[in-house]
PDB file of C-alpha atoms and ligand atoms in Angstrom:
ATOM      1  CA  UNK U  77      -0.009  -0.151  -0.095  1.00  0.00           C
ATOM      2  CA  UNK U  78       2.977   2.439   0.776  1.00  0.00           C
ATOM      3  CA  UNK U  79       4.164   2.260  -2.477  1.00  0.00           C
ATOM      4  CA  UNK U  80       1.359   4.615  -3.591  1.00  0.00           C
ATOM      5  CA  UNK U  81       2.346   7.241  -1.102  1.00  0.00           C
ATOM      6  CA  UNK U  82       2.665  10.523  -2.932  1.00  0.00           C
ATOM      7  CA  UNK U  83       1.203   8.860  -6.077  1.00  0.00           C
ATOM      8  CA  UNK U  84      -2.538   9.356  -7.359  1.00  0.00           C
ATOM      9  CA  UNK U  85      -4.810   6.372  -7.147  1.00  0.00           C
ATOM     10  CA  UNK U  86      -8.017   6.544  -9.337  1.00  0.00           C
ATOM     11  CA  UNK U  87     -11.013   4.610  -8.483  1.00  0.00           C
ATOM     12  CA  UNK U  88     -13.794   4.527 -11.339  1.00  0.00           C
ATOM     13  CA  UNK U  89     -17.532   3.552 -10.435  1.00  0.00           C
ATOM     14  CA  UNK U  90     -20.440   3.621 -12.667  1.00  0.00           C
ATOM     15  CA  UNK U  91     -22.944   4.963 -10.246  1.00  0.00           C
ATOM     16  CA  UNK U  92     -22.530   6.897  -6.526  1.00  0.00           C
ATOM     17  CA  UNK U  93     -22.129   4.288  -4.026  1.00  0.00           C
ATOM     18  CA  UNK U  94     -20.382   1.512  -5.966  1.00  0.00           C
ATOM     19  CA  UNK U  95     -16.879   2.827  -4.939  1.00  0.00           C
ATOM     20  CA  UNK U  96     -17.544   2.619  -1.466  1.00  0.00           C
ATOM     21  CA  UNK U  97     -19.369  -0.382  -1.417  1.00  0.00           C
ATOM     22  CA  UNK U  98     -16.524  -2.248  -2.808  1.00  0.00           C
ATOM     23  CA  UNK U  99     -13.335  -0.682  -1.692  1.00  0.00           C
ATOM     24  CA  UNK U 100     -14.373   2.211   0.570  1.00  0.00           C
ATOM     25  CA  UNK U 101     -12.011   0.743   3.407  1.00  0.00           C
ATOM     26  CA  UNK U 102      -8.990   0.439   0.825  1.00  0.00           C
ATOM     27  CA  UNK U 103      -9.429   3.930  -0.273  1.00  0.00           C
ATOM     28  CA  UNK U 104      -9.366   5.138   3.018  1.00  0.00           C
ATOM     29  CA  UNK U 105      -6.206   3.027   3.921  1.00  0.00           C
ATOM     30  CA  UNK U 106      -4.815   4.553   0.701  1.00  0.00           C
ATOM     31  CA  UNK U 107      -5.369   8.111   1.871  1.00  0.00           C
ATOM     32  CA  UNK U 108      -3.946   7.166   5.445  1.00  0.00           C
ATOM     33  CA  UNK U 109      -0.764   5.973   3.780  1.00  0.00           C
ATOM     34  CA  UNK U 110      -0.277   9.181   1.811  1.00  0.00           C
ATOM     35  CA  UNK U 111      -1.653   8.630  -1.594  1.00  0.00           C
ATOM     36  CA  UNK U 112      -4.123  11.081  -3.309  1.00  0.00           C
ATOM     37  CA  UNK U 113      -7.164   9.233  -4.251  1.00  0.00           C
ATOM     38  CA  UNK U 114      -9.609  10.602  -6.840  1.00  0.00           C
ATOM     39  CA  UNK U 115     -12.843   8.648  -7.017  1.00  0.00           C
ATOM     40  CA  UNK U 116     -14.750   9.072 -10.264  1.00  0.00           C
ATOM     41  CA  UNK U 117     -18.571   8.080 -10.670  1.00  0.00           C
ATOM     42  CA  UNK U 118     -19.396   7.598 -14.361  1.00  0.00           C
ATOM     43  CA  UNK U 119     -23.004   8.877 -13.921  1.00  0.00           C
ATOM     44  CA  UNK U 120     -26.003   9.781 -11.811  1.00  0.00           C
ATOM     45  CA  UNK U 121     -28.873   7.535 -13.018  1.00  0.00           C
ATOM     46  CA  UNK U 122     -31.838   8.930 -11.151  1.00  0.00           C
ATOM     47  CA  UNK U 123     -32.418  11.383  -8.151  1.00  0.00           C
ATOM     48  CA  UNK U 124     -29.495  13.857  -9.368  1.00  0.00           C
ATOM     49  CA  UNK U 125     -29.544  16.251  -6.245  1.00  0.00           C
ATOM     50  CA  UNK U 126     -29.898  13.627  -3.225  1.00  0.00           C
ATOM     51  CA  UNK U 127     -27.167  11.160  -4.943  1.00  0.00           C
ATOM     52  CA  UNK U 128     -24.845  13.894  -5.769  1.00  0.00           C
ATOM     53  CA  UNK U 129     -24.604  15.095  -2.030  1.00  0.00           C
ATOM     54  CA  UNK U 130     -24.677  11.640  -0.850  1.00  0.00           C
ATOM     55  CA  UNK U 131     -21.540  10.991  -3.020  1.00  0.00           C
ATOM     56  CA  UNK U 132     -19.971  14.211  -1.829  1.00  0.00           C
ATOM     57  CA  UNK U 133     -20.309  13.515   1.684  1.00  0.00           C
ATOM     58  CA  UNK U 134     -19.051   9.841   1.469  1.00  0.00           C
ATOM     59  CA  UNK U 135     -15.878  10.829  -0.590  1.00  0.00           C
ATOM     60  CA  UNK U 136     -15.443  13.426   2.468  1.00  0.00           C
ATOM     61  CA  UNK U 137     -15.580  10.731   4.950  1.00  0.00           C
ATOM     62  CA  UNK U 138     -13.270   8.951   3.161  1.00  0.00           C
ATOM     63  CA  UNK U 139     -11.096  11.585   2.540  1.00  0.00           C
ATOM     64  CA  UNK U 140     -11.058  11.395  -1.294  1.00  0.00           C
ATOM     65  CA  UNK U 141     -11.673  13.900  -3.930  1.00  0.00           C
ATOM     66  CA  UNK U 142     -15.129  13.164  -6.093  1.00  0.00           C
ATOM     67  CA  UNK U 143     -15.668  13.958  -9.780  1.00  0.00           C
ATOM     68  CA  UNK U 144     -18.327  12.931 -12.010  1.00  0.00           C
ATOM     69  CA  UNK U 145     -17.383  12.070 -15.696  1.00  0.00           C
ATOM     70  CA  UNK U 146     -20.686  13.217 -17.237  1.00  0.00           C
ATOM     71  CA  UNK U 147     -20.254  16.819 -16.361  1.00  0.00           C
ATOM     72  CA  UNK U 148     -23.852  17.705 -17.010  1.00  0.00           C
ATOM     73  CA  UNK U 149     -25.923  18.439 -14.130  1.00  0.00           C
ATOM     74  CA  UNK U 150     -28.769  16.063 -14.830  1.00  0.00           C
ATOM     75  CA  UNK U 151     -29.432  12.247 -14.911  1.00  0.00           C
ATOM     76  CA  UNK U 152     -27.850   9.939 -17.522  1.00  0.00           C
ATOM     77  CA  UNK U 153     -27.997   6.138 -18.001  1.00  0.00           C
ATOM     78  CA  UNK U 154     -24.416   4.807 -19.079  1.00  0.00           C
ATOM     79  CA  UNK U 155     -26.495   2.786 -21.412  1.00  0.00           C
ATOM     80  CA  UNK U 156     -27.291   6.260 -22.932  1.00  0.00           C
ATOM     81  CA  UNK U 157     -23.626   6.874 -23.462  1.00  0.00           C
ATOM     82  CA  UNK U 158     -22.079   5.839 -26.767  1.00  0.00           C
ATOM     83  CA  UNK U 159     -19.192   3.503 -25.650  1.00  0.00           C
ATOM     84  CA  UNK U 160     -16.268   5.724 -27.860  1.00  0.00           C
ATOM     85  CA  UNK U 161     -17.753   8.617 -25.357  1.00  0.00           C
ATOM     86  CA  UNK U 162     -17.528   6.420 -22.289  1.00  0.00           C
ATOM     87  CA  UNK U 163     -13.797   5.220 -23.342  1.00  0.00           C
ATOM     88  CA  UNK U 164     -13.004   8.887 -24.168  1.00  0.00           C
ATOM     89  CA  UNK U 165     -13.996  10.279 -20.313  1.00  0.00           C
ATOM     90  CA  UNK U 166     -11.859   7.328 -18.783  1.00  0.00           C
ATOM     91  CA  UNK U 167      -9.163   8.007 -21.064  1.00  0.00           C
ATOM     92  CA  UNK U 168      -9.407  11.640 -20.353  1.00  0.00           C
ATOM     93  CA  UNK U 169      -9.234  11.086 -16.441  1.00  0.00           C
ATOM     94  CA  UNK U 170      -6.137   8.759 -16.826  1.00  0.00           C
ATOM     95  CA  UNK U 171      -4.327  11.106 -19.211  1.00  0.00           C
ATOM     96  CA  UNK U 172      -4.780  13.977 -16.561  1.00  0.00           C
ATOM     97  CA  UNK U 173      -4.363  12.164 -13.203  1.00  0.00           C
ATOM     98  CA  UNK U 174      -1.762   9.647 -14.633  1.00  0.00           C
ATOM     99  CA  UNK U 175      -2.516   7.051 -11.827  1.00  0.00           C
ATOM    100  CA  UNK U 176      -0.361   4.716  -9.935  1.00  0.00           C
ATOM    101  CA  UNK U 177      -3.265   2.433  -9.751  1.00  0.00           C
ATOM    102  CA  UNK U 178      -6.910   2.366 -10.922  1.00  0.00           C
ATOM    103  CA  UNK U 179      -9.613   0.314  -9.336  1.00  0.00           C
ATOM    104  CA  UNK U 180     -12.503  -0.442 -10.946  1.00  0.00           C
ATOM    105  CA  UNK U 181     -15.532  -3.213 -11.567  1.00  0.00           C
ATOM    106  CA  UNK U 182     -14.654  -6.519 -12.789  1.00  0.00           C
ATOM    107  CA  UNK U 183     -16.210  -8.479 -15.672  1.00  0.00           C
ATOM    108  CA  UNK U 184     -18.016 -10.571 -13.476  1.00  0.00           C
ATOM    109  CA  UNK U 185     -20.955  -8.231 -12.914  1.00  0.00           C
ATOM    110  CA  UNK U 186     -24.862  -8.518 -13.296  1.00  0.00           C
ATOM    111  CA  UNK U 187     -25.352  -4.844 -13.999  1.00  0.00           C
ATOM    112  CA  UNK U 188     -24.674  -4.023 -17.641  1.00  0.00           C
ATOM    113  CA  UNK U 189     -23.373  -0.564 -16.610  1.00  0.00           C
ATOM    114  CA  UNK U 190     -20.970  -2.022 -14.544  1.00  0.00           C
ATOM    115  CA  UNK U 191     -19.565  -3.973 -17.147  1.00  0.00           C
ATOM    116  CA  UNK U 192     -19.442  -1.089 -19.983  1.00  0.00           C
ATOM    117  CA  UNK U 193     -17.349   0.714 -17.332  1.00  0.00           C
ATOM    118  CA  UNK U 194     -14.960  -2.271 -16.803  1.00  0.00           C
ATOM    119  CA  UNK U 195     -14.281  -2.688 -20.282  1.00  0.00           C
ATOM    120  CA  UNK U 196     -13.604   0.855 -21.103  1.00  0.00           C
ATOM    121  CA  UNK U 197     -10.941   0.808 -18.007  1.00  0.00           C
ATOM    122  CA  UNK U 198      -9.324  -1.884 -19.831  1.00  0.00           C
ATOM    123  CA  UNK U 199      -8.953  -0.232 -22.838  1.00  0.00           C
ATOM    124  CA  UNK U 200      -7.182   2.820 -20.703  1.00  0.00           C
ATOM    125  CA  UNK U 201      -4.693   0.511 -20.215  1.00  0.00           C
ATOM    126  CA  UNK U 202      -3.042   1.062 -23.359  1.00  0.00           C
ATOM    127  CA  UNK U 203      -2.314   4.867 -22.487  1.00  0.00           C
ATOM    128  CA  UNK U 204       0.254   4.092 -19.856  1.00  0.00           C
ATOM    129  CA  UNK U 205       1.299   1.610 -17.460  1.00  0.00           C
ATOM    130  CA  UNK U 206      -0.629   1.601 -13.770  1.00  0.00           C
ATOM    131  CA  UNK U 207      -1.709  -1.255 -11.714  1.00  0.00           C
ATOM    132  CA  UNK U 208      -5.286  -2.210 -12.607  1.00  0.00           C
ATOM    133  CA  UNK U 209      -7.567  -3.904 -10.077  1.00  0.00           C
ATOM    134  CA  UNK U 210     -10.991  -5.336 -10.256  1.00  0.00           C
ATOM    135  CA  UNK U 211     -13.272  -5.023  -7.145  1.00  0.00           C
ATOM    136  CA  UNK U 212     -16.016  -6.975  -5.594  1.00  0.00           C
ATOM    137  CA  UNK U 213     -19.467  -6.975  -7.683  1.00  0.00           C
ATOM    138  CA  UNK U 214     -21.638  -4.275  -5.980  1.00  0.00           C
ATOM    139  CA  UNK U 215     -25.146  -4.729  -5.181  1.00  0.00           C
ATOM    140  CA  UNK U 216     -27.701  -3.889  -2.558  1.00  0.00           C
ATOM    141  CA  UNK U 217     -28.793  -7.395  -1.722  1.00  0.00           C
ATOM    142  CA  UNK U 218     -26.752 -10.604  -2.247  1.00  0.00           C
ATOM    143  CA  UNK U 219     -26.548 -12.052  -5.685  1.00  0.00           C
ATOM    144  CA  UNK U 220     -24.447 -15.050  -6.313  1.00  0.00           C
ATOM    145  CA  UNK U 221     -21.487 -13.979  -8.534  1.00  0.00           C
ATOM    146  CA  UNK U 222     -18.627 -15.852 -10.028  1.00  0.00           C
ATOM    147  CA  UNK U 223     -16.055 -13.270  -8.626  1.00  0.00           C
ATOM    148  CA  UNK U 224     -12.836 -14.759  -6.698  1.00  0.00           C
ATOM    149  CA  UNK U 225     -10.458 -11.962  -5.200  1.00  0.00           C
ATOM    150  CA  UNK U 226      -6.911 -12.928  -5.475  1.00  0.00           C
ATOM    151  CA  UNK U 227      -5.430  -9.957  -3.678  1.00  0.00           C
ATOM    152  CA  UNK U 228      -6.375  -8.851   0.153  1.00  0.00           C
ATOM    153  CA  UNK U 229      -6.364  -5.297   1.677  1.00  0.00           C
ATOM    154  CA  UNK U 230      -6.414  -5.126   5.307  1.00  0.00           C
ATOM    155  CA  UNK U 231      -9.186  -2.748   6.177  1.00  0.00           C
ATOM    156  CA  UNK U 232      -9.434  -3.721   9.823  1.00  0.00           C
ATOM    157  CA  UNK U 233      -8.385  -0.238  10.744  1.00  0.00           C
ATOM    158  CA  UNK U 234     -10.763   1.808   8.192  1.00  0.00           C
ATOM    159  CA  UNK U 235     -14.122  -0.458   8.256  1.00  0.00           C
ATOM    160  CA  UNK U 236     -15.667   1.879  10.211  1.00  0.00           C
ATOM    161  CA  UNK U 237     -14.929   4.590   7.962  1.00  0.00           C
ATOM    162  CA  UNK U 238     -16.291   2.634   5.074  1.00  0.00           C
ATOM    163  CA  UNK U 239     -19.192   2.102   6.805  1.00  0.00           C
ATOM    164  CA  UNK U 240     -19.858   5.271   7.690  1.00  0.00           C
ATOM    165  CA  UNK U 241     -19.366   6.553   3.937  1.00  0.00           C
ATOM    166  CA  UNK U 242     -21.959   3.641   2.984  1.00  0.00           C
ATOM    167  CA  UNK U 243     -24.630   4.790   5.357  1.00  0.00           C
ATOM    168  CA  UNK U 244     -24.030   8.478   3.768  1.00  0.00           C
ATOM    169  CA  UNK U 245     -25.977   6.979   0.758  1.00  0.00           C
ATOM    170  CA  UNK U 246     -29.325   6.585   2.976  1.00  0.00           C
ATOM    171  CA  UNK U 247     -31.517   6.859  -0.158  1.00  0.00           C
ATOM    172  CA  UNK U 248     -30.348   3.576  -1.295  1.00  0.00           C
ATOM    173  CA  UNK U 249     -30.266   1.953   1.988  1.00  0.00           C
ATOM    174  CA  UNK U 250     -32.041   3.335   5.113  1.00  0.00           C
ATOM    175  CA  UNK U 251     -34.573   4.781   2.840  1.00  0.00           C
ATOM    176  CA  UNK U 252     -35.563   1.454   1.316  1.00  0.00           C
ATOM    177  CA  UNK U 253     -35.399  -0.360   4.568  1.00  0.00           C
ATOM    178  CA  UNK U 254     -32.132  -2.176   3.727  1.00  0.00           C
ATOM    179  CA  UNK U 255     -29.556  -2.520   6.506  1.00  0.00           C
ATOM    180  CA  UNK U 256     -25.737  -2.140   5.389  1.00  0.00           C
ATOM    181  CA  UNK U 257     -24.552  -5.213   7.792  1.00  0.00           C
ATOM    182  CA  UNK U 258     -23.845  -7.433   4.413  1.00  0.00           C
ATOM    183  CA  UNK U 259     -20.651  -5.267   3.828  1.00  0.00           C
ATOM    184  CA  UNK U 260     -19.132  -5.641   7.007  1.00  0.00           C
ATOM    185  CA  UNK U 261     -19.792  -9.563   6.941  1.00  0.00           C
ATOM    186  CA  UNK U 262     -18.336  -9.793   3.454  1.00  0.00           C
ATOM    187  CA  UNK U 263     -15.031  -7.760   4.629  1.00  0.00           C
ATOM    188  CA  UNK U 264     -14.901 -10.053   7.740  1.00  0.00           C
ATOM    189  CA  UNK U 265     -15.206 -13.210   5.625  1.00  0.00           C
ATOM    190  CA  UNK U 266     -12.540 -11.732   3.273  1.00  0.00           C
ATOM    191  CA  UNK U 267     -10.558 -11.007   6.399  1.00  0.00           C
ATOM    192  CA  UNK U 268     -10.541 -14.617   7.718  1.00  0.00           C
ATOM    193  CA  UNK U 269      -9.211 -15.600   4.260  1.00  0.00           C
ATOM    194  CA  UNK U 270      -5.979 -13.894   4.952  1.00  0.00           C
ATOM    195  CA  UNK U 271      -5.684 -13.958   8.931  1.00  0.00           C
ATOM    196  CA  UNK U 272      -6.791 -10.319   9.657  1.00  0.00           C
ATOM    197  CA  UNK U 273     -10.158  -8.784  10.900  1.00  0.00           C
ATOM    198  CA  UNK U 274     -11.940  -7.210   7.916  1.00  0.00           C
ATOM    199  CA  UNK U 275     -10.475  -7.229   4.317  1.00  0.00           C
ATOM    200  CA  UNK U 276     -11.533  -6.307   0.922  1.00  0.00           C
ATOM    201  CA  UNK U 277     -10.800  -8.619  -1.952  1.00  0.00           C
ATOM    202  CA  UNK U 278      -9.606  -7.318  -5.257  1.00  0.00           C
ATOM    203  CA  UNK U 279      -8.780  -9.390  -8.388  1.00  0.00           C
ATOM    204  CA  UNK U 280      -5.455  -8.027 -10.344  1.00  0.00           C
ATOM    205  CA  UNK U 281      -5.996  -6.980 -13.874  1.00  0.00           C
ATOM    206  CA  UNK U 282      -2.063  -6.080 -14.005  1.00  0.00           C
ATOM    207  CA  UNK U 283       0.650  -5.044 -11.372  1.00  0.00           C
ATOM    208  CA  UNK U 284       4.182  -4.419 -11.115  1.00  0.00           C
ATOM    209  CA  UNK U 285       5.337  -6.006  -7.956  1.00  0.00           C
ATOM    210  CA  UNK U 286       7.345  -3.266  -6.190  1.00  0.00           C
TER     211      UNK U 286
HETATM  212 ZN1   ZN Y 519     -23.761   0.662  -9.777  1.00  0.00          ZN
END
């Protein structure tokens, strides 16, 4: 983790809350370890003002910068963005920020928007070398998915921060009568896999062992 100190880590998620659910603890650790962390949300599909405010609060809790790749102040579904435009937005972020690491959705997602973002991030690898990690499929209720982490980040010290950032998305959880315990339980299970209290799992797309 400390190899990213003084460098930029970029996390790209399709919608507000995806990044926090998957790697909120990891990003908070990167920040603690001295990295600049930018959360890039592609678009807000509905309920623009509420979801934007929730995302801003969550990013502040994690200590990350936040930006929206779709610049217009209005709701937009990723399906309505042409593929070359999506690739162009992600290329633009990678060119500008020159991240040492990029974290994004995996191919093992049932949400088509997430798969589109995954594929666009794969394309960005041609621009420059950076470590690429894919995170756990994100969902509000558990669904069986063929995702198998191969690398783990110890988030024992940042799990509470992660949970607080998730709670900031009240429109997705509390307001729908959904609790957020699942995310702590998944982190506990991943932690058992590697002998720490809480962990987040990542799949490795490309990584320079340093
Ligand atoms: Zn999503």
